[in-house]
Short mmCIF file of C-alpha atoms in Angstrom, two decimals:
data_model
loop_
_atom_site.label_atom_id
_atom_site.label_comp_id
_atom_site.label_asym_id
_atom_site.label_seq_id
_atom_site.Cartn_x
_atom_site.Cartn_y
_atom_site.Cartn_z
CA UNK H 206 -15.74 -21.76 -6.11
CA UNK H 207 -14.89 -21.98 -2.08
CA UNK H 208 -12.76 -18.92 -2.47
CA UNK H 209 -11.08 -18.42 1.24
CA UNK H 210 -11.19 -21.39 3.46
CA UNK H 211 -10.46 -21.18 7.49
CA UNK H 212 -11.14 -23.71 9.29
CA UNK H 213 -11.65 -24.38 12.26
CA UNK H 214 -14.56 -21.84 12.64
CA UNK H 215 -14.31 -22.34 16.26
CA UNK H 216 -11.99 -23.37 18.80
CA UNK H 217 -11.16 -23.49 22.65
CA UNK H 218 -7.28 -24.06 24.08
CA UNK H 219 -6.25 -24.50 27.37
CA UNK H 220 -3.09 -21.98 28.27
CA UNK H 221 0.13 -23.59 27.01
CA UNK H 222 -1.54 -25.92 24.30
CA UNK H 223 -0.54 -25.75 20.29
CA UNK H 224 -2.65 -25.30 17.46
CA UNK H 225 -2.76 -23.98 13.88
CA UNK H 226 -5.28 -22.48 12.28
CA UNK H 227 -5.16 -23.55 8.51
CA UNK H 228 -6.19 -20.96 5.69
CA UNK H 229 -6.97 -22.13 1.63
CA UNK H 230 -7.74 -20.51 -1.78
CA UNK H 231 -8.29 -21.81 -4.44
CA UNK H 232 -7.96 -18.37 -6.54
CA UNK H 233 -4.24 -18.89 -7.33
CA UNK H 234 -3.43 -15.49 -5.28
CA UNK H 235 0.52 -15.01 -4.47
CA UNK H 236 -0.58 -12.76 -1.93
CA UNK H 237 -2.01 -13.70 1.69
CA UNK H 238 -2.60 -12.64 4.89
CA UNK H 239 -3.74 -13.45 8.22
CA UNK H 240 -5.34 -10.81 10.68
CA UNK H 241 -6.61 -10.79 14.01
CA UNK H 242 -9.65 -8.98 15.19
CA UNK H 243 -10.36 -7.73 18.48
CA UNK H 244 -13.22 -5.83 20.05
CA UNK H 245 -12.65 -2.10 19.52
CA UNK H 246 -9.88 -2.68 17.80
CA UNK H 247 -10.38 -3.51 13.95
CA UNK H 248 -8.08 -5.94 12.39
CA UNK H 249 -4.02 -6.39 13.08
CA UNK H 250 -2.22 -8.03 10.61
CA UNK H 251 -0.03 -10.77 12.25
CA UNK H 252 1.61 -12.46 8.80
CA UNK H 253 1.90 -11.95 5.44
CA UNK H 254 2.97 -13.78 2.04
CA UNK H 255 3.74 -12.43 -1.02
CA UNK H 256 4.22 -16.38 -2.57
CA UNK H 257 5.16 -19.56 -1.74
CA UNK H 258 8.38 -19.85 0.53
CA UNK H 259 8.45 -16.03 1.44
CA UNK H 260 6.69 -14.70 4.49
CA UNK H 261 7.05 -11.31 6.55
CA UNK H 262 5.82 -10.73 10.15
CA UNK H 263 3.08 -8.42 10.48
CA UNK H 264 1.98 -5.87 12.88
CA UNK H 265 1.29 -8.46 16.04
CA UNK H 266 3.59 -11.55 15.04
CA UNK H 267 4.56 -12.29 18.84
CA UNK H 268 3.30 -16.07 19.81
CA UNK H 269 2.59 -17.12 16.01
CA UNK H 270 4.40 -18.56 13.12
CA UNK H 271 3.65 -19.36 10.21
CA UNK H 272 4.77 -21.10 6.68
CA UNK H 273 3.95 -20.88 3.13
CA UNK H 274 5.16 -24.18 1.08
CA UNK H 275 2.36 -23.61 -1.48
CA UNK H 276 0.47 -20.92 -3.14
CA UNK H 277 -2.15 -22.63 -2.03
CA UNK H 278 -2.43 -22.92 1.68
CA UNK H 279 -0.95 -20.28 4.58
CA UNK H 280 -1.52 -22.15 7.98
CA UNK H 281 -1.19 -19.96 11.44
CA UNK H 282 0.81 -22.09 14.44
CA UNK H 283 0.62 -20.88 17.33
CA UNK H 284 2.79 -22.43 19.69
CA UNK H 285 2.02 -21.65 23.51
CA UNK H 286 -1.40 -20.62 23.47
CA UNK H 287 -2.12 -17.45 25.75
CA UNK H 288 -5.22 -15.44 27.81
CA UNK H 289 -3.96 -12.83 25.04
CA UNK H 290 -4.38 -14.33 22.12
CA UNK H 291 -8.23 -14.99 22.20
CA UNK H 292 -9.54 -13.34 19.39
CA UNK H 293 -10.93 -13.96 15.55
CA UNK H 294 -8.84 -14.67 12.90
CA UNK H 295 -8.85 -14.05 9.48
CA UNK H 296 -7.38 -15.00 6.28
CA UNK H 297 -7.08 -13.23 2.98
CA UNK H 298 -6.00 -13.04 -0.19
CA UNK H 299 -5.53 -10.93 -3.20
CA UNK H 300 -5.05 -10.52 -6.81
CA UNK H 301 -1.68 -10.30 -8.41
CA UNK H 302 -2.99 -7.25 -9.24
CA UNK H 303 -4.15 -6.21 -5.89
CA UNK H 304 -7.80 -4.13 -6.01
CA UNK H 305 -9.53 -6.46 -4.06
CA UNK H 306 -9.06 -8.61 -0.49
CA UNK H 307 -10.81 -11.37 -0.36
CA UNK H 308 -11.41 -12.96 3.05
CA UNK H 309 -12.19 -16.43 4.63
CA UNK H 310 -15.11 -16.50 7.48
CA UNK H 311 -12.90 -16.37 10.52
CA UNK H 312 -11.74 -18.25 13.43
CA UNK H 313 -13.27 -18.06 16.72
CA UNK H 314 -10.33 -18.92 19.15
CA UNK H 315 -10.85 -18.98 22.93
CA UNK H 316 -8.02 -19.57 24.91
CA UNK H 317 -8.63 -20.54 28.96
CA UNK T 267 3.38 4.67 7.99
CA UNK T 268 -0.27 4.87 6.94
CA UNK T 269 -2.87 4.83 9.48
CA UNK T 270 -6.81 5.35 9.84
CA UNK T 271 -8.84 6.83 12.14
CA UNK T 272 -12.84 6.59 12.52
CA UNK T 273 -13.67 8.97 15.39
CA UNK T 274 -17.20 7.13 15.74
CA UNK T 275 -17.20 3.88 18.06
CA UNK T 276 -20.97 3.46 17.88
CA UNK T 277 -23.56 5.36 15.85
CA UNK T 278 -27.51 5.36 16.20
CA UNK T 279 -29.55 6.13 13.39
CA UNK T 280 -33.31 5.62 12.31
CA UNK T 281 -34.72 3.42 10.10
CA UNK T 282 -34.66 5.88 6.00
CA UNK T 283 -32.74 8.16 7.81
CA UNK T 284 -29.47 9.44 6.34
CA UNK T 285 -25.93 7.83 7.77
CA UNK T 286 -22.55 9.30 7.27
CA UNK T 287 -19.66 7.01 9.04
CA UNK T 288 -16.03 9.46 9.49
CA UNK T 289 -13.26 7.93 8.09
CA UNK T 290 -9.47 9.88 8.23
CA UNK T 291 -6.34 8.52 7.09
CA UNK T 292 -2.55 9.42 7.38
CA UNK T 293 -0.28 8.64 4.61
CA UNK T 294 2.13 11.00 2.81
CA UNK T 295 1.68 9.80 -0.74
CA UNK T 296 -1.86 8.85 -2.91
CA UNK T 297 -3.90 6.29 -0.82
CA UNK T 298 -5.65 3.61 -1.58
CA UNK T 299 -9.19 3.48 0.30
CA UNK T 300 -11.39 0.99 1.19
CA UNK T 301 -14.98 0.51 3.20
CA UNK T 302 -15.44 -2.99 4.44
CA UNK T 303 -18.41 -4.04 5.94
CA UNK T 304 -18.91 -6.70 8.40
CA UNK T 305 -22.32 -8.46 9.95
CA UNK T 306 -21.96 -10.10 13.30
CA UNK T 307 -20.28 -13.57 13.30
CA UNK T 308 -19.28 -12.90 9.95
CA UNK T 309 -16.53 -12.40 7.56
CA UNK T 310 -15.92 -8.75 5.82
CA UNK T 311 -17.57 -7.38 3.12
CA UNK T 312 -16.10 -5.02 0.73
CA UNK T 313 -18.30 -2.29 -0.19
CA UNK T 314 -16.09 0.00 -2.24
CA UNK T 315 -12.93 1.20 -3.30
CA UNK T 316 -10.56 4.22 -4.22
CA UNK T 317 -7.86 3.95 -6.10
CA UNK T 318 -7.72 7.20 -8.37
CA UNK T 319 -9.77 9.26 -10.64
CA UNK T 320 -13.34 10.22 -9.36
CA UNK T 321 -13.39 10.93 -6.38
CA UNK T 322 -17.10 10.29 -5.30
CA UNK T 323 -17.13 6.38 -5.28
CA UNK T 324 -20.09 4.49 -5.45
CA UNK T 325 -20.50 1.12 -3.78
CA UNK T 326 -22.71 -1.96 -3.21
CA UNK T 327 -25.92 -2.03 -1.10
CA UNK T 328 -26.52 1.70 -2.11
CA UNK T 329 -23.41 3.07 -0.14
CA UNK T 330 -21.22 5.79 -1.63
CA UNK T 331 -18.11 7.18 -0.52
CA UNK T 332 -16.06 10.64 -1.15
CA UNK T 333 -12.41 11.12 -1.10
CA UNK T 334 -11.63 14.38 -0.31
CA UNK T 335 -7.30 15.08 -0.11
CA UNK T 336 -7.50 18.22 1.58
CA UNK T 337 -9.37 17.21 4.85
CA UNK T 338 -7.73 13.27 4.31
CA UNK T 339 -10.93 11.96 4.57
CA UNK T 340 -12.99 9.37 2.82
CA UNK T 341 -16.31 9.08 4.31
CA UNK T 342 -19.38 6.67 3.82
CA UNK T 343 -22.74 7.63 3.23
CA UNK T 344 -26.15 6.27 2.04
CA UNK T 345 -28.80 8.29 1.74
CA UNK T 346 -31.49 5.93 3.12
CA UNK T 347 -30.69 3.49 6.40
CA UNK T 348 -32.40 0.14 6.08
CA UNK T 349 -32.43 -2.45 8.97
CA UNK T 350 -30.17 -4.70 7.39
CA UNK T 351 -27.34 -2.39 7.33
CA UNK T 352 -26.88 -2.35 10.90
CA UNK T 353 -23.44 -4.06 11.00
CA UNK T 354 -19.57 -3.28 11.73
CA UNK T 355 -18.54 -1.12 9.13
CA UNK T 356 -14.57 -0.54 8.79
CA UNK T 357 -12.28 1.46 6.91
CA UNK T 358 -9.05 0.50 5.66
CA UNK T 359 -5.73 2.28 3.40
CA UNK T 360 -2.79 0.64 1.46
CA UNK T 361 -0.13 1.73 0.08
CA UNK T 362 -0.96 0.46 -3.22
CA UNK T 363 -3.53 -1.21 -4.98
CA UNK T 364 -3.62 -3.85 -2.68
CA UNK T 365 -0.98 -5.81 -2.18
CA UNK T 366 0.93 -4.55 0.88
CA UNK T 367 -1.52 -5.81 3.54
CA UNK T 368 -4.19 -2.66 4.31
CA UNK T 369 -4.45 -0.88 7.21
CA UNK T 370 -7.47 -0.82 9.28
CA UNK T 371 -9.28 1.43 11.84
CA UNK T 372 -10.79 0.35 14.73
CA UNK T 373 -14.61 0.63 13.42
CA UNK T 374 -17.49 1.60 13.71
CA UNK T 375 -20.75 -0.27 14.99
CA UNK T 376 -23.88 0.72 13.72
CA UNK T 377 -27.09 0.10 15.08
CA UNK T 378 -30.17 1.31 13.22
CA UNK T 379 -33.33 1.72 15.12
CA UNK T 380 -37.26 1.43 13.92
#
């Protein structure tokens, strides 16, 4: 059972280059989420789904996009890559009932 | 909005000493409260939950939590500090019983010495 599935773990850009970060569960969750961690800073949700085709920006959305054409999989564009977007990103999921997030490993994403 | 506030960036304790990590929230209506825990390079952990009814909460790795409404708190505690718990420990609120995305503070790192 892989649960949540990032990948890549880690990752360097150069400033202006594309990229997505791809997220998978195999849990048949409607719900998903990605979040970005920073130090000091705990974790700011960027994007969320509540099911396939429907997705609502998020606390940080600015310089990401993102899609949701199956229950499946929730991948993370981002477009222009920035200084300011160096951080860790993480995926996750939950129940239709809620109770419990489950999330992937992370992302290590340097951007130079 | 809900929102969550641990006061403690970084806390110190001795190895079988007693910890106690502040958590407060802000949200008008019945939480929902959660302690995640995360080692470095690592994913997060959840250690508990509160959703309603008792409000002492017990958790995994020997962690327990308390929601109290009247000081909008929900602290952790474990009685007993081993060296494996030192780790990023966060705290997080929903609106619900999870799936409106959570709300997390800014966390607290703790380092537990010998």
């Amino acid at each position: 059972n892989a649960g949540v599935t990032q990948t890549p773990k880690f990752r360097i850009l150069k400033i202006g280059q594309s990229m997505t970060l791809q997220c998978a569960q195999d849990m048949n969750h409607n719900y998903m989420y990605w979040y970005r961690q920073d130090p000091g800073m705990g974790l700011k949700l960027i994007y969320y789904s509540v099911g396939a085709g429907i997705t609502d920006k998020g606390e940080v959305p600015n310089g990401y996009n993102v899609s949701r054409s199956t229950t499946e999989d929730f991948p993370l564009r981002l477009e222009l890559a920035a200084p300011s977007q160096t951080s860790v990103y993480f995926c996750a999921t939950t129940q239709p009932s809620g109770n419990t997030i489950y999330f992937g490993e992370g992302s290590w994403l340097t951007v130079v | 909005a809900q929102s969550v506030t641990q006061p403690d960036i970084h806390i110190t304790v001795s190895e079988g000493a007693s910890l106690e990590l502040r958590c407060n929230y802000s949200y008008g209506a019945t939480p929902y409260l959660f302690w995640y825990v995360q080692s470095p390079g690592q994913g997060l952990q959840l250690l508990l939950k509160y959703f309603s009814g008792d409000t002492l909460v017990q958790g995994i790795k020997g962690f327990e939590a308390e929601f109290k409404r009247s000081q909008s708190s929900f602290n952790l505690r474990k009685p007993s500090v081993h060296w494996s718990d030192a780790a990023e420990y966060f705290c997080a609120v929903g609106r619900d019983s999870g799936n409106t995305p959570l709300v997390f503070g800014k966390g607290t790192r703790l380092s537990v010495i010998a």
